Coordinates of C-alpha atoms in Angstrom, one line a residue:
M1 CA -20.5 -9.4 8.8
A2 CA -22.8 -9.3 5.8
A3 CA -21.6 -12.4 4.0
L4 CA -20.0 -15.7 4.9
G5 CA -17.9 -17.5 2.3
A6 CA -17.2 -21.3 2.2
A7 CA -14.6 -22.6 -0.2
S8 CA -15.2 -25.5 -2.5
L9 CA -12.3 -25.8 -5.1
P10 CA -9.5 -28.3 -4.8
L11 CA -6.0 -27.2 -3.8
H12 CA -3.6 -26.7 -6.7
A13 CA 0.1 -27.3 -6.3
S14 CA 1.5 -29.7 -3.8
A15 CA 5.1 -30.8 -2.9
A16 CA 3.8 -34.3 -1.9
P17 CA 4.8 -37.4 -3.9
A18 CA 2.5 -38.7 -6.6
K19 CA -1.0 -39.8 -5.3
W20 CA -0.4 -38.2 -1.9
R21 CA -0.5 -34.5 -1.1
I22 CA 0.6 -32.2 1.7
E23 CA -1.9 -30.4 3.8
G24 CA -1.2 -28.2 6.8
T25 CA -2.1 -25.5 9.3
R26 CA -0.3 -23.6 12.1
G27 CA 3.1 -24.8 11.0
A28 CA 2.1 -28.5 11.1
E29 CA 2.0 -30.6 7.9
I30 CA 0.8 -34.1 7.0
K31 CA 0.4 -36.1 3.8
V32 CA -2.9 -37.6 2.8
P33 CA -4.1 -39.4 -0.3
G34 CA -4.4 -37.0 -3.2
G35 CA -8.1 -37.8 -3.9
W36 CA -9.3 -36.9 -0.4
K37 CA -11.6 -33.8 0.0
T38 CA -10.8 -30.9 2.3
N39 CA -13.0 -29.9 5.3
D40 CA -15.8 -32.3 4.3
F41 CA -16.6 -32.8 8.0
G42 CA -19.3 -31.9 10.5
C43 CA -22.6 -30.3 9.4
L44 CA -23.8 -31.9 6.1
M45 CA -20.6 -33.9 5.6
S46 CA -20.6 -36.7 3.1
D47 CA -19.2 -40.2 3.5
A48 CA -16.1 -39.3 1.3
P49 CA -12.6 -39.3 2.9
S50 CA -11.4 -35.9 3.9
V51 CA -8.5 -33.9 5.5
V52 CA -9.9 -31.4 8.0
R53 CA -7.9 -28.2 8.9
S54 CA -8.8 -24.6 9.5
S55 CA -12.4 -25.1 8.7
G56 CA -13.7 -21.9 10.2
P57 CA -17.4 -21.2 11.0
E58 CA -19.8 -24.1 10.5
L59 CA -23.6 -24.3 10.3
A60 CA -25.3 -25.3 13.5
C61 CA -26.5 -28.8 12.7
Y62 CA -25.6 -32.4 13.5
T63 CA -24.6 -34.9 10.8
P64 CA -23.7 -38.4 12.1
E65 CA -20.3 -39.7 11.1
S66 CA -20.5 -42.8 8.9
P67 CA -18.4 -45.8 10.0
R68 CA -17.0 -45.7 6.4
K69 CA -15.8 -42.1 6.8
E70 CA -12.0 -41.7 6.6
L71 CA -10.5 -38.6 8.3
A72 CA -7.3 -36.9 9.1
I73 CA -7.9 -33.9 11.4
L74 CA -5.5 -31.2 12.5
D75 CA -7.0 -29.2 15.3
Y76 CA -6.4 -27.7 18.7
E77 CA -7.9 -30.7 20.5
E78 CA -8.8 -34.3 19.8
S79 CA -11.7 -35.0 17.6
Q80 CA -13.1 -38.1 19.2
P81 CA -16.9 -38.1 19.3
E82 CA -18.7 -40.6 21.5
G83 CA -18.4 -44.1 20.0
V84 CA -14.9 -43.4 18.5
R85 CA -13.0 -42.4 21.6
L86 CA -9.6 -44.1 22.2
T87 CA -9.1 -45.5 25.6
G88 CA -5.6 -47.1 25.5
T89 CA -2.4 -45.8 27.0
P90 CA -0.5 -43.5 24.7
A91 CA 3.3 -43.8 24.0
E92 CA 5.7 -40.9 24.3
V93 CA 7.0 -39.6 20.9
T94 CA 9.0 -36.8 19.4
V95 CA 7.8 -34.9 16.4
S96 CA 10.3 -32.4 14.8
G97 CA 12.0 -32.1 18.2
R98 CA 8.7 -31.5 20.1
K99 CA 7.5 -33.9 22.7
G100 CA 4.2 -35.6 22.3
S101 CA 2.1 -38.7 22.8
R102 CA 0.7 -41.2 20.3
L103 CA -2.0 -43.9 20.4
E104 CA -3.4 -46.3 17.7
E105 CA -6.4 -48.6 18.2
R106 CA -9.1 -50.3 16.3
L107 CA -12.6 -48.9 16.8
P108 CA -15.7 -51.0 17.4
D109 CA -17.0 -49.9 14.0
G110 CA -14.0 -51.5 12.3
R111 CA -12.0 -48.4 11.4
Y112 CA -8.4 -48.0 12.5
A113 CA -7.9 -44.8 14.6
G114 CA -5.0 -43.0 16.1
Y115 CA -3.8 -39.6 17.3
V116 CA -0.7 -37.7 18.0
K117 CA -0.8 -34.9 20.6
V118 CA 1.8 -32.2 20.7
P119 CA 1.0 -29.9 23.7
S120 CA 3.7 -27.3 23.1
A121 CA 2.1 -26.7 19.6
A122 CA -1.4 -26.8 21.0
L123 CA -2.1 -29.3 18.2
V124 CA -3.5 -32.8 17.8
L125 CA -3.6 -34.9 14.7
T126 CA -6.6 -37.3 14.8
V127 CA -6.9 -40.1 12.1
R128 CA -9.6 -42.6 11.4
T129 CA -9.4 -44.8 8.2
L130 CA -10.5 -48.2 6.9
S131 CA -6.8 -49.3 6.8
R132 CA -4.4 -49.9 9.6
S133 CA -1.4 -49.1 7.3
R134 CA -3.1 -45.9 6.0
T135 CA -3.8 -44.6 9.5
T136 CA -0.2 -45.4 10.6
R137 CA 1.2 -43.8 7.5
I138 CA -0.7 -40.6 7.9
L139 CA 0.3 -40.3 11.6
D140 CA 3.9 -40.9 10.6
T141 CA 4.0 -37.9 8.3
L142 CA 3.2 -35.3 10.9
R143 CA 6.0 -32.7 11.1
F144 CA 6.5 -29.0 12.0
V145 CA 8.0 -26.6 9.5
R146 CA 9.0 -22.9 9.5
T147 CA 7.9 -22.5 5.8
D148 CA 5.2 -24.7 4.5
A149 CA 5.0 -26.6 1.3
N150 CA 3.4 -23.7 -0.5
G151 CA 6.1 -21.3 0.4
C152 CA 4.2 -19.5 3.2
P153 CA 6.0 -18.8 6.5
S154 CA 4.3 -20.7 9.4
D155 CA 4.0 -17.6 11.5
S156 CA 3.2 -14.0 10.7
R157 CA 6.3 -12.9 12.6
R158 CA 8.4 -14.5 9.8
A159 CA 6.1 -13.4 7.0
P160 CA 6.6 -10.1 5.3
Q161 CA 5.7 -7.2 7.6
R162 CA 4.9 -4.8 4.7
P163 CA 3.9 -5.2 1.0
G164 CA 6.2 -4.1 -1.8
G165 CA 8.3 -5.1 -4.8
V166 CA 5.8 -4.7 -7.6
K167 CA 7.5 -2.9 -10.5
G168 CA 5.5 -0.6 -12.9
S169 CA 2.1 0.9 -12.5
T170 CA 0.1 -2.4 -11.9
L171 CA -1.2 -3.6 -8.6
A172 CA 0.2 -7.2 -9.1
P173 CA 3.1 -8.4 -11.3
V174 CA 1.9 -8.8 -14.9
S175 CA 3.6 -12.2 -15.7
P176 CA 4.4 -14.1 -12.5
V177 CA 5.6 -17.7 -12.6
S178 CA 4.0 -18.5 -9.2
V179 CA 2.1 -17.0 -6.3
S180 CA 1.8 -18.3 -2.8
V181 CA -1.4 -17.5 -1.1
C182 CA -0.9 -17.4 2.7
H183 CA -4.0 -17.0 4.9
Y184 CA -3.3 -15.8 8.4
G185 CA -6.8 -14.6 9.2
G186 CA -5.7 -11.1 10.2
G187 CA -6.5 -11.5 13.8
M188 CA -9.7 -10.0 15.2
F189 CA -9.9 -6.2 14.6
D190 CA -9.8 -5.6 18.4
D191 CA -6.7 -7.7 19.0
D192 CA -3.8 -6.2 20.8
R193 CA -1.4 -5.2 18.1
K194 CA 1.6 -5.5 20.5
A195 CA 0.5 -9.1 21.4
V196 CA 0.1 -10.0 17.7
K197 CA 3.6 -8.5 16.9
K198 CA 5.1 -10.5 19.9
H199 CA 3.3 -13.8 19.4
G200 CA 2.4 -13.7 15.8
L201 CA -0.5 -15.3 13.9
P202 CA 0.0 -18.9 12.8
I203 CA -0.6 -19.7 9.1
D204 CA -4.2 -20.9 8.8
A205 CA -4.2 -22.4 5.3
S206 CA -2.3 -21.8 2.0
Y207 CA -2.0 -22.9 -1.6
R208 CA 0.3 -22.1 -4.5
L209 CA -0.5 -21.3 -8.1
S210 CA 2.0 -21.5 -11.0
G211 CA 2.0 -20.8 -14.7
A212 CA -1.3 -19.7 -16.3
E213 CA -3.1 -20.0 -13.0
A214 CA -0.8 -17.5 -11.3
R215 CA -1.1 -15.1 -14.3
R216 CA -4.9 -15.3 -14.2
L217 CA -5.0 -14.4 -10.5
A218 CA -2.6 -11.5 -11.2
S219 CA -4.8 -10.3 -14.1
A220 CA -7.9 -10.4 -11.9
L221 CA -6.1 -8.3 -9.2
N222 CA -4.9 -5.8 -11.8
K223 CA -8.5 -5.2 -12.8
A224 CA -9.4 -4.1 -9.3
R225 CA -10.6 -0.5 -9.0
R226 CA -8.0 1.9 -7.6
G227 CA -8.2 2.8 -3.9
G228 CA -9.0 0.7 -0.9
N229 CA -12.5 -0.3 0.3
K230 CA -14.6 2.1 2.4
D231 CA -14.6 1.6 6.1
V232 CA -17.6 -0.3 7.5
P233 CA -20.0 2.1 9.2
A234 CA -19.7 2.2 13.0
S235 CA -23.3 1.2 13.2
Q236 CA -22.4 -2.1 11.5
C237 CA -18.9 -2.8 12.9
S238 CA -17.6 -1.8 16.3
G239 CA -13.9 -2.4 15.8
G240 CA -11.0 -1.0 13.9
A241 CA -8.4 -2.3 11.5
A242 CA -6.9 -5.8 11.7
P243 CA -3.4 -6.0 13.3
Y244 CA -2.2 -8.1 10.3
P245 CA -3.6 -8.7 6.8
D246 CA -6.0 -11.6 6.3
V247 CA -4.0 -12.9 3.2
V248 CA -0.5 -12.4 2.1
L249 CA 0.2 -12.9 -1.7
R250 CA 3.8 -13.7 -2.5
F251 CA 4.5 -13.5 -6.2
K252 CA 7.7 -14.6 -8.0
D253 CA 8.7 -13.7 -11.6
R254 CA 11.0 -15.4 -14.1
S255 CA 14.1 -13.7 -12.8
G256 CA 13.4 -14.9 -9.3
R257 CA 12.4 -11.5 -8.0
R258 CA 9.6 -11.5 -5.4
S259 CA 6.9 -9.1 -4.6
T260 CA 4.2 -9.1 -1.9
L261 CA 0.6 -7.9 -1.7
F262 CA -1.5 -7.6 1.4
V263 CA -5.2 -8.4 1.3
T264 CA -7.4 -7.2 4.2
F265 CA -11.2 -7.7 4.2
Q266 CA -12.5 -9.0 7.6
S267 CA -11.9 -5.9 9.7
C268 CA -13.8 -2.7 9.9
K269 CA -11.1 -0.3 8.6
K270 CA -8.2 -0.2 6.1
R271 CA -9.7 -2.9 3.9
G272 CA -8.5 -3.7 0.4
I273 CA -5.4 -4.8 -1.5
D274 CA -2.1 -3.1 -0.9
N275 CA 1.2 -3.5 -2.8
G276 CA 3.1 -0.9 -0.9
A277 CA 2.7 1.8 -3.5
R278 CA -0.8 1.4 -4.8
K279 CA -4.1 0.1 -3.3
G280 CA -7.0 -1.7 -4.9
R281 CA -10.6 -2.4 -3.9
I282 CA -11.6 -6.0 -2.9
T283 CA -14.9 -7.3 -4.2
E284 CA -16.8 -10.4 -3.4
K285 CA -16.0 -11.9 -6.8
L286 CA -12.3 -11.2 -6.5
L287 CA -12.4 -12.4 -2.9
D288 CA -13.9 -15.7 -4.1
K289 CA -11.0 -16.2 -6.6
I290 CA -8.5 -15.8 -3.7
M291 CA -10.3 -17.6 -1.0
D292 CA -12.1 -20.6 -2.5
P293 CA -9.1 -22.8 -3.0
L294 CA -8.3 -22.4 0.8
H295 CA -11.4 -24.2 2.0
V296 CA -11.8 -21.9 5.0
G297 CA -14.7 -19.9 6.3
Y298 CA -14.5 -16.2 6.3
G299 CA -16.4 -13.0 6.7
Y300 CA -16.8 -10.0 4.4
S301 CA -19.0 -6.9 4.5
R302 CA -20.0 -5.3 1.2
L303 CA -20.6 -2.0 3.1

């Protein structure tokens, strides 16, 4: 791919109580303090507290983790580097009807750490904070949902299978009251379409805009040039089209009517914005508007 984007803007709407917010990925959600950063972890990380989920590609470097660093990490496996590895015997727990294990300990560096492993979901929540109560509270909030706090189905099988619903001649609704931005990653362009249809793609990350912010995104989409993007030349990209769009935009208007746009940009073919009746061209500037608040890595070719 010709370009790699990394997001930097804060999430917008949240269904969490005041001072804490909901973060999630792959159908799992937790609550973290509202002032925490997102994906400030790994290469070039600061000492600021951060939730870590669906971070995507990272630079190949090593940045040591400060003993003052507070983290809540949702991932496929434990995040326990040398020096912060938990060694106790975990207890059996149940999270949203799923069996798992949980362990909490104090680390030699003074932080309070813990994890909850849920094998059936291939997911582990790892927490390290400066407060025993904060670590316990974050671990306690782990749950699994079918629709996340931003209105996005947790699995592409339950998400819209085709775009549609926009009235008039515009690409996006002119005056939406809200829009849910659901990132499924599209799957690799050479993925088996039958396998994706059967097993689905889990939600990677999401956010919701309302009011003026939703209208600004709709306005930016409606300025897109007509027609989809050109296919990437075979000399630059050896695959085909993604089996599912990278991003699903779910708009709602004042009457409660919903409409859906598909945005595809990481594959070799069939890239662009699609509302079921019309298509628009994705640009790097427009892609930034959609992707930055998600805090995930992504690829995009200008070709």
